[in-house]
Each structure stands twice: as C-alpha cells, then as structure tokens.
Short mmCIF file of C-alpha atoms in Angstrom, two decimals:
data_model
loop_
_atom_site.label_atom_id
_atom_site.label_comp_id
_atom_site.label_asym_id
_atom_site.label_seq_id
_atom_site.Cartn_x
_atom_site.Cartn_y
_atom_site.Cartn_z
CA MET Z 12 -0.06 -0.15 0.17
CA THR Z 13 1.23 3.39 -1.01
CA SER Z 14 -0.07 6.65 0.75
CA LEU Z 15 -0.24 10.06 -0.77
CA VAL Z 16 0.19 13.27 2.32
CA ILE Z 17 -0.82 16.66 0.82
CA ALA Z 18 1.10 19.17 2.58
CA GLU Z 19 -0.11 21.64 4.42
CA HIS Z 20 1.90 25.30 3.90
CA ASP Z 21 1.91 28.85 3.10
CA ASN Z 22 4.55 28.39 0.42
CA ALA Z 23 7.30 29.29 2.91
CA GLU Z 24 7.07 27.13 6.01
CA LEU Z 25 5.46 23.52 6.35
CA ASN Z 26 2.90 23.46 8.66
CA ASP Z 27 2.67 21.15 11.85
CA ALA Z 28 -0.50 19.70 10.46
CA THR Z 29 1.63 17.72 7.60
CA ALA Z 30 3.84 15.84 9.97
CA LYS Z 31 0.62 14.08 11.92
CA ALA Z 32 -1.18 13.60 9.07
CA VAL Z 33 2.28 11.30 7.97
CA THR Z 34 1.73 9.58 11.49
CA ALA Z 35 -1.83 8.43 9.99
CA ALA Z 36 -0.63 7.83 6.88
CA VAL Z 37 2.26 5.23 8.20
CA ALA Z 38 -0.67 3.50 10.19
CA LEU Z 39 -1.99 2.49 6.97
CA GLY Z 40 1.22 0.41 6.08
CA GLY Z 41 3.29 0.58 2.70
CA ASP Z 42 5.34 3.57 1.75
CA VAL Z 43 4.35 7.64 2.24
CA ASN Z 44 5.10 10.05 0.01
CA ILE Z 45 4.19 13.83 0.34
CA LEU Z 46 3.03 16.35 -2.30
CA VAL Z 47 3.84 20.30 -2.02
CA ALA Z 48 1.87 21.93 -4.35
CA GLY Z 49 2.89 25.74 -4.03
CA GLU Z 50 4.30 28.30 -5.81
CA GLY Z 51 8.20 29.22 -4.90
CA CYS Z 52 7.80 26.35 -2.15
CA ALA Z 53 11.09 24.70 -2.64
CA ALA Z 54 11.92 25.00 0.89
CA VAL Z 55 8.80 23.57 1.93
CA GLY Z 56 9.95 20.46 0.04
CA GLU Z 57 12.90 19.92 1.62
CA ALA Z 58 11.41 20.19 5.13
CA ALA Z 59 9.08 17.61 4.33
CA ALA Z 60 11.61 15.25 2.88
CA LYS Z 61 13.09 15.43 6.69
CA ILE Z 62 10.14 13.89 8.05
CA ALA Z 63 10.68 10.72 9.56
CA GLY Z 64 8.69 7.71 7.60
CA VAL Z 65 8.78 9.79 3.94
CA ALA Z 66 10.31 7.82 1.12
CA LYS Z 67 9.51 10.87 -1.46
CA VAL Z 68 8.53 14.57 -1.89
CA LEU Z 69 6.83 15.40 -5.26
CA VAL Z 70 6.91 19.31 -5.85
CA ALA Z 71 4.38 20.80 -8.07
CA ASP Z 72 6.28 24.47 -8.16
CA ASP Z 73 3.68 26.50 -10.01
CA ALA Z 74 1.73 29.92 -10.16
CA GLN Z 75 -1.94 28.05 -10.07
CA TYR Z 76 -1.02 26.63 -6.76
CA GLY Z 77 0.21 29.46 -4.93
CA LYS Z 78 -3.10 30.65 -3.43
CA GLN Z 79 -4.38 26.78 -2.53
CA MET Z 80 -7.12 26.98 -5.22
CA ALA Z 81 -9.10 23.78 -4.70
CA GLU Z 82 -10.02 23.45 -8.82
CA PRO Z 83 -6.67 23.15 -9.34
CA VAL Z 84 -5.03 21.44 -6.66
CA ALA Z 85 -7.83 18.81 -6.83
CA ALA Z 86 -6.70 18.48 -10.44
CA LEU Z 87 -3.46 17.69 -9.82
CA ILE Z 88 -4.04 14.73 -6.67
CA VAL Z 89 -6.13 13.24 -9.10
CA SER Z 90 -3.64 13.45 -11.88
CA LEU Z 91 -1.29 11.44 -9.40
CA ALA Z 92 -4.03 9.21 -7.81
CA GLY Z 93 -3.32 6.45 -10.03
CA ASP Z 94 -0.04 5.36 -8.38
CA TYR Z 95 -1.79 5.71 -4.59
CA ASP Z 96 -4.13 3.61 -2.54
CA ALA Z 97 -4.71 6.44 -0.15
CA ILE Z 98 -4.72 10.28 -0.40
CA VAL Z 99 -4.49 11.75 3.35
CA TYR Z 100 -5.21 15.16 4.01
CA PRO Z 101 -5.11 17.20 7.45
CA ALA Z 102 -8.24 18.12 8.20
CA THR Z 103 -7.79 22.21 7.70
CA THR Z 104 -9.40 24.53 6.00
CA ASN Z 105 -7.50 23.70 2.90
CA GLY Z 106 -8.10 20.02 3.32
CA LYS Z 107 -12.08 20.27 3.59
CA ASN Z 108 -11.89 22.37 0.69
CA ILE Z 109 -10.14 20.27 -1.56
CA THR Z 110 -10.57 16.54 -0.55
CA PRO Z 111 -14.07 16.32 -1.07
CA ARG Z 112 -13.75 17.58 -4.68
CA VAL Z 113 -10.92 15.00 -5.25
CA ALA Z 114 -13.33 12.05 -4.11
CA ALA Z 115 -16.06 13.59 -6.18
CA LEU Z 116 -13.92 13.15 -9.37
CA LEU Z 117 -12.43 9.61 -8.58
CA ASP Z 118 -15.82 8.89 -7.77
CA VAL Z 119 -15.29 7.11 -3.99
CA MET Z 120 -16.25 8.03 -0.64
CA GLN Z 121 -14.46 10.42 1.30
CA LEU Z 122 -13.37 9.44 5.05
CA SER Z 123 -13.71 12.50 6.94
CA GLU Z 124 -12.01 13.52 10.00
CA VAL Z 125 -10.36 10.38 10.85
CA THR Z 126 -9.29 10.25 14.28
CA ALA Z 127 -7.72 6.60 14.22
CA VAL Z 128 -6.87 4.12 11.61
CA VAL Z 129 -7.67 0.44 12.78
CA SER Z 130 -6.22 -1.04 9.97
CA ALA Z 131 -5.96 -0.33 6.17
CA ASP Z 132 -9.83 -0.16 5.70
CA THR Z 133 -11.03 0.47 9.09
CA PHE Z 134 -11.21 3.44 10.42
CA GLU Z 135 -12.48 5.76 13.47
CA ARG Z 136 -14.19 9.01 13.09
CA PRO Z 137 -15.98 11.30 15.57
CA ILE Z 138 -19.90 11.63 15.25
CA TYR Z 139 -23.02 13.81 16.83
CA ALA Z 140 -20.31 16.82 17.48
CA GLY Z 141 -17.69 14.11 18.99
CA ASN Z 142 -20.21 12.90 21.49
CA ALA Z 143 -19.89 8.93 19.63
CA ILE Z 144 -17.23 7.39 17.88
CA GLN Z 145 -17.82 5.74 14.50
CA THR Z 146 -16.01 2.52 12.92
CA VAL Z 147 -15.95 2.94 9.41
CA LYS Z 148 -14.76 0.58 6.91
CA SER Z 149 -14.71 1.19 3.48
CA SER Z 150 -14.16 -1.20 0.51
CA ASP Z 151 -13.09 1.52 -2.09
CA ALA Z 152 -9.89 0.44 -3.68
CA LYS Z 153 -8.65 4.31 -2.88
CA LYS Z 154 -9.24 5.61 0.53
CA ILE Z 155 -9.48 9.51 0.44
CA MET Z 156 -9.45 10.83 4.10
CA THR Z 157 -8.99 13.99 6.31
CA VAL Z 158 -7.23 13.14 9.48
CA ARG Z 159 -7.78 15.31 12.71
CA THR Z 160 -4.37 16.32 13.45
CA THR Z 161 -5.69 16.85 17.22
CA ALA Z 162 -5.58 13.17 17.27
CA PHE Z 163 -2.65 12.27 15.85
CA ALA Z 164 1.31 12.92 17.36
CA ALA Z 165 3.44 14.77 14.63
CA ALA Z 166 6.04 12.40 12.85
CA GLY Z 167 9.63 13.05 13.87
CA ASP Z 168 12.41 14.69 12.16
CA GLY Z 169 15.50 12.24 10.66
CA GLY Z 170 13.89 11.39 7.64
CA SER Z 171 15.89 11.58 4.10
CA ALA Z 172 13.11 11.35 1.46
CA THR Z 173 14.44 12.23 -2.09
CA VAL Z 174 12.87 15.38 -2.97
CA GLU Z 175 11.10 15.16 -7.41
CA ALA Z 176 10.14 18.23 -9.04
CA ILE Z 177 7.08 17.43 -11.05
CA SER Z 178 4.70 19.46 -13.85
CA ALA Z 179 1.76 20.87 -12.93
CA ALA Z 180 -1.57 19.64 -14.06
CA GLU Z 181 -4.14 21.32 -16.51
CA ASN Z 182 -5.91 23.90 -14.77
CA PRO Z 183 -9.45 23.37 -14.93
CA GLY Z 184 -9.78 26.98 -15.82
CA ILE Z 185 -13.54 27.22 -13.76
CA SER Z 186 -11.95 29.70 -10.96
CA GLU Z 187 -9.43 32.15 -10.41
CA TYR Z 188 -8.30 34.15 -7.35
CA VAL Z 189 -9.45 37.52 -6.91
CA SER Z 190 -8.16 38.70 -3.47
CA GLU Z 191 -8.47 37.56 0.14
CA GLU Z 192 -8.61 39.70 3.83
CA LEU Z 193 -6.57 38.39 6.32
CA THR Z 194 -6.46 39.12 9.83
CA LYS Z 195 -2.71 39.82 10.90
CA SER Z 196 -1.69 38.78 14.61
CA ASP Z 197 1.98 38.26 16.18
CA ARG Z 198 -0.29 35.68 18.23
CA PRO Z 199 0.13 31.60 17.26
CA GLU Z 200 -2.08 30.11 14.87
CA LEU Z 201 -5.11 28.52 16.81
CA ALA Z 202 -4.40 25.44 15.59
CA SER Z 203 -0.75 25.08 16.65
CA ALA Z 204 -1.01 27.39 19.93
CA LYS Z 205 -0.04 25.62 23.15
CA ILE Z 206 -1.93 27.95 25.07
CA ILE Z 207 -5.48 29.31 24.06
CA ILE Z 208 -7.79 31.66 26.09
CA SER Z 209 -11.03 31.77 24.54
CA GLY Z 210 -13.93 34.33 25.05
CA GLY Z 211 -17.92 33.62 24.64
CA ARG Z 212 -21.28 35.38 24.72
CA GLY Z 213 -20.20 36.24 28.49
CA MET Z 214 -17.75 38.86 27.19
CA GLN Z 215 -20.84 40.77 26.56
CA SER Z 216 -19.12 42.88 23.84
CA GLY Z 217 -15.58 43.20 21.32
CA ASP Z 218 -14.66 45.90 23.48
CA ASN Z 219 -14.12 43.54 26.09
CA PHE Z 220 -11.47 40.98 23.99
CA PRO Z 221 -8.80 43.19 24.76
CA MET Z 222 -8.78 41.64 28.12
CA LEU Z 223 -8.34 38.29 27.10
CA GLU Z 224 -5.60 39.45 24.67
CA LYS Z 225 -3.77 40.85 27.50
CA ILE Z 226 -3.68 37.51 29.31
CA ALA Z 227 -2.76 35.95 25.83
CA ASP Z 228 0.45 38.34 25.29
CA LYS Z 229 1.66 37.35 28.58
CA LEU Z 230 1.24 33.46 28.36
CA GLY Z 231 2.50 33.18 24.26
CA ALA Z 232 -1.06 32.37 23.90
CA GLY Z 233 -3.59 32.22 20.88
CA VAL Z 234 -6.82 33.92 21.46
CA GLY Z 235 -10.39 32.14 20.37
CA ALA Z 236 -14.03 32.52 20.62
CA SER Z 237 -17.27 30.28 21.09
CA ARG Z 238 -19.53 30.60 17.74
CA ALA Z 239 -22.13 32.62 19.94
CA ALA Z 240 -19.49 35.64 20.51
CA VAL Z 241 -18.52 35.23 16.83
CA ASP Z 242 -22.21 35.59 16.08
CA ALA Z 243 -22.59 38.59 17.98
CA GLY Z 244 -19.70 40.18 16.08
CA PHE Z 245 -17.63 40.69 19.07
CA VAL Z 246 -14.57 38.83 16.85
CA PRO Z 247 -13.88 37.90 13.23
CA ASN Z 248 -14.73 34.26 12.14
CA ASP Z 249 -11.41 32.98 12.12
CA TYR Z 250 -11.48 33.11 16.04
CA GLN Z 251 -14.21 30.47 16.39
CA ILE Z 252 -13.38 26.95 17.94
CA GLY Z 253 -15.80 24.40 18.13
CA GLN Z 254 -17.78 21.89 15.56
CA THR Z 255 -18.22 24.53 12.92
CA GLY Z 256 -15.07 26.49 14.00
CA LYS Z 257 -11.30 24.97 14.44
CA VAL Z 258 -10.75 21.91 16.34
CA VAL Z 259 -8.04 22.38 18.79
CA ALA Z 260 -6.00 20.43 21.76
CA PRO Z 261 -3.67 22.73 23.45
CA GLU Z 262 -1.86 22.13 26.39
CA LEU Z 263 -3.71 24.87 28.10
CA TYR Z 264 -7.14 26.08 27.21
CA ILE Z 265 -8.93 28.78 29.19
CA ALA Z 266 -12.67 29.30 28.75
CA VAL Z 267 -13.67 32.37 30.08
CA GLY Z 268 -17.88 33.06 29.95
CA ILE Z 269 -18.23 30.53 27.60
CA SER Z 270 -21.22 28.17 28.78
CA GLY Z 271 -20.16 25.10 26.97
CA ALA Z 272 -22.42 24.30 24.42
CA ILE Z 273 -21.89 20.53 22.67
CA GLN Z 274 -20.64 22.18 19.31
CA HIS Z 275 -18.05 24.41 21.45
CA LEU Z 276 -16.99 21.52 23.63
CA ALA Z 277 -16.64 19.19 20.08
CA GLY Z 278 -13.85 21.59 19.30
CA MET Z 279 -11.61 21.72 22.57
CA LYS Z 280 -12.54 18.83 24.66
CA ASP Z 281 -9.06 17.31 23.79
CA SER Z 282 -7.28 19.72 25.35
CA LYS Z 283 -4.54 18.47 28.25
CA VAL Z 284 -5.69 20.83 30.77
CA ILE Z 285 -8.61 22.83 30.42
CA VAL Z 286 -9.90 25.78 32.73
CA ALA Z 287 -13.26 27.40 33.07
CA ILE Z 288 -14.54 31.03 34.66
CA ASN Z 289 -17.77 31.39 34.30
CA LYS Z 290 -20.11 32.82 37.19
CA ASP Z 291 -23.10 30.12 36.49
CA GLU Z 292 -22.19 27.49 38.34
CA GLU Z 293 -24.44 24.96 36.19
CA ALA Z 294 -22.43 25.96 32.92
CA PRO Z 295 -21.88 22.55 30.64
CA ILE Z 296 -18.15 23.77 30.27
CA PHE Z 297 -17.46 23.06 33.96
CA GLN Z 298 -18.26 18.94 33.24
CA VAL Z 299 -15.09 18.83 31.01
CA ALA Z 300 -12.74 21.34 32.83
CA ASP Z 301 -10.21 20.32 35.02
CA PHE Z 302 -10.39 23.52 37.20
CA GLY Z 303 -13.30 25.72 37.24
CA LEU Z 304 -13.35 29.18 38.92
CA VAL Z 305 -17.48 30.45 39.65
CA ALA Z 306 -16.71 34.40 39.38
CA ASP Z 307 -17.41 37.19 37.41
CA LEU Z 308 -15.00 37.30 34.70
CA PHE Z 309 -15.02 41.01 34.75
CA ASN Z 310 -13.61 40.81 38.17
CA ALA Z 311 -11.58 37.21 37.92
CA VAL Z 312 -9.27 38.35 34.44
CA PRO Z 313 -8.04 41.32 35.70
CA GLU Z 314 -6.78 39.66 39.00
CA LEU Z 315 -5.45 36.86 36.95
CA GLU Z 316 -3.52 39.59 34.78
CA GLU Z 317 -2.47 41.18 37.92
CA GLU Z 318 -1.08 37.96 39.55
CA LEU Z 319 0.77 36.95 35.96
CA GLY Z 320 2.59 40.16 36.32
CA LYS Z 321 3.70 39.60 40.24
CA ILE Z 322 5.48 36.36 38.51
CA GLY Z 323 7.09 38.29 36.14
CA LEU Z 324 4.89 37.67 32.84
#
C-alpha cells in the first residue's frame, strides 16, 4: 500500500499538521509520499523530506497552486492518484475544501475527520459533535481521507526522502483568485498554539476582548472564541473554535464566559488541561473542565492579569 499525504503550508514554511498526517499515513502501512503544491515552495519540499517515515516528496511549483485554489490542486491530486492507494489530507480549511472534490472526481467515498487508523481499510471518526465514535470500513480501492490532526502525534525528524520536481496538471480554468482579507496577528495560530484563551457570549462585547488579549500576550497564547461570540460580532470568524470552527487540542485551554454548548466542546475537549471561568455554576463547561472558577469574569480576568504580572509575565 502506498499513501500520498498532501502538505499543508504557506509556500514558505511547512505546517505541523503535515507531520501529523504522515503519522496517520504510516499507520496504513506501506510507503508514504508527500505532495507539496505551491509557488516558490522549494524550501517546503526540503522540510517535508526531513519528516521520518517519508519515502519521496513530490514538488509541484507553479503559480496556479500559490493560493491553494481548490480546483487546480484537486486536478493535480487526481492526476497523481493512479499511483496511490490512499490520499491523506489534514482536516484543515484547505483539506476540507479540496478533499471532497478529489473524492468526487475519483467517484469514491470520503472519510472525514479520521481520529484513528484501525487497519488499512477501517477507521474511527467522531459523530454527533464528538459524543460518539463511529468505526467505518471502506471497500473503495482508493481511500480518500482527512485526518483530525489533534488525534495524531507529529512524525519526528530525521528523514531523508528524495525530492522530485513534477509538472503542473492542466488547470480546469473554472475558478480564479481575486483577493483575500487576512487577520494579521503576532499571536500563534490556533491550530498550533500550546495555550489558548477563549471568550464567549459572557464577554458581552468585542470591546472587552482586549482583556483576554492581555492575558494571551503574557502567556504567548492564541485567542479564540465560541460561535456565540462570533455570531454576535464580537470577534472575526477565524477566532471560532468548535464543531463548525477550528478543532484544537492545546496544552492549556482557558474558557472565559463560555457556557460550554456541545458544539463548542467538540472543538476543544481534547485539550490537555481545561480551565473554565464562568459565573454560572451550572454551566456545562464545568463538566469537562479540570479546573473551574465560579466568578464574574470582569473581576477574575483582571485579577489573573495582575497575578501573572507578579511572577514577571
């Protein structure tokens, strides 16, 4: 069995999600190759070659892949699919955008958000917002899947895979890049942050989120939010953590003013340590929290900031 992992990157650096997807691919058995599709992405290919367990890295360096547009990238993957038994993509925004198109073009099922590889044709994935684990056995000749990277450890370094430049596939020409608006921040990306502090409806206003940002800056943390806070317009959509947002599993997750709806818990309950601050002692968030503080966040958060200052943070 040979698997092709699709690299997650920004054309300059390889995202840690790729090494986690490699771990899932190795569990399938057989050789593992990585595809790096981008523009000016030679350095990414070199980084991918150093991941342990990888036999070969294919680099498609072309302008049409620079912005990870779904249609041309899917066409490239399909052109290579004949040599592989499995296509593995991290369950990132790009993965969720591109993988369904690949599965449709190949006329096979997609296995979404895989959290465990039982065997080469049997997998586990969460359903019902993570409240149940479904075991799925696929009889398709090719397995097309996205893997939830929070469920897999990153493959180590020390690999020495060969790097091969490949030609771009024909662009379907049915979409084009126009523009993008990105939120710029010096804080770590939520998917890779070791510490995350999130605010919910209890923050009452977007004007109060700087309270959390001050804590985040002291801890080197990412700032997230519940869907309720995003829908209320407190913060942008890319802050959202939960079933319909980002799925995270940091070392420390601090939930402030978040009640703990099942959809939010689905996105953060795998965090190593969960701390909840909420004035409602019956809030569901306390059922998953390792440490809970029943208090008014407008008192507790400034006190936390003050205490962190006392220890030099």
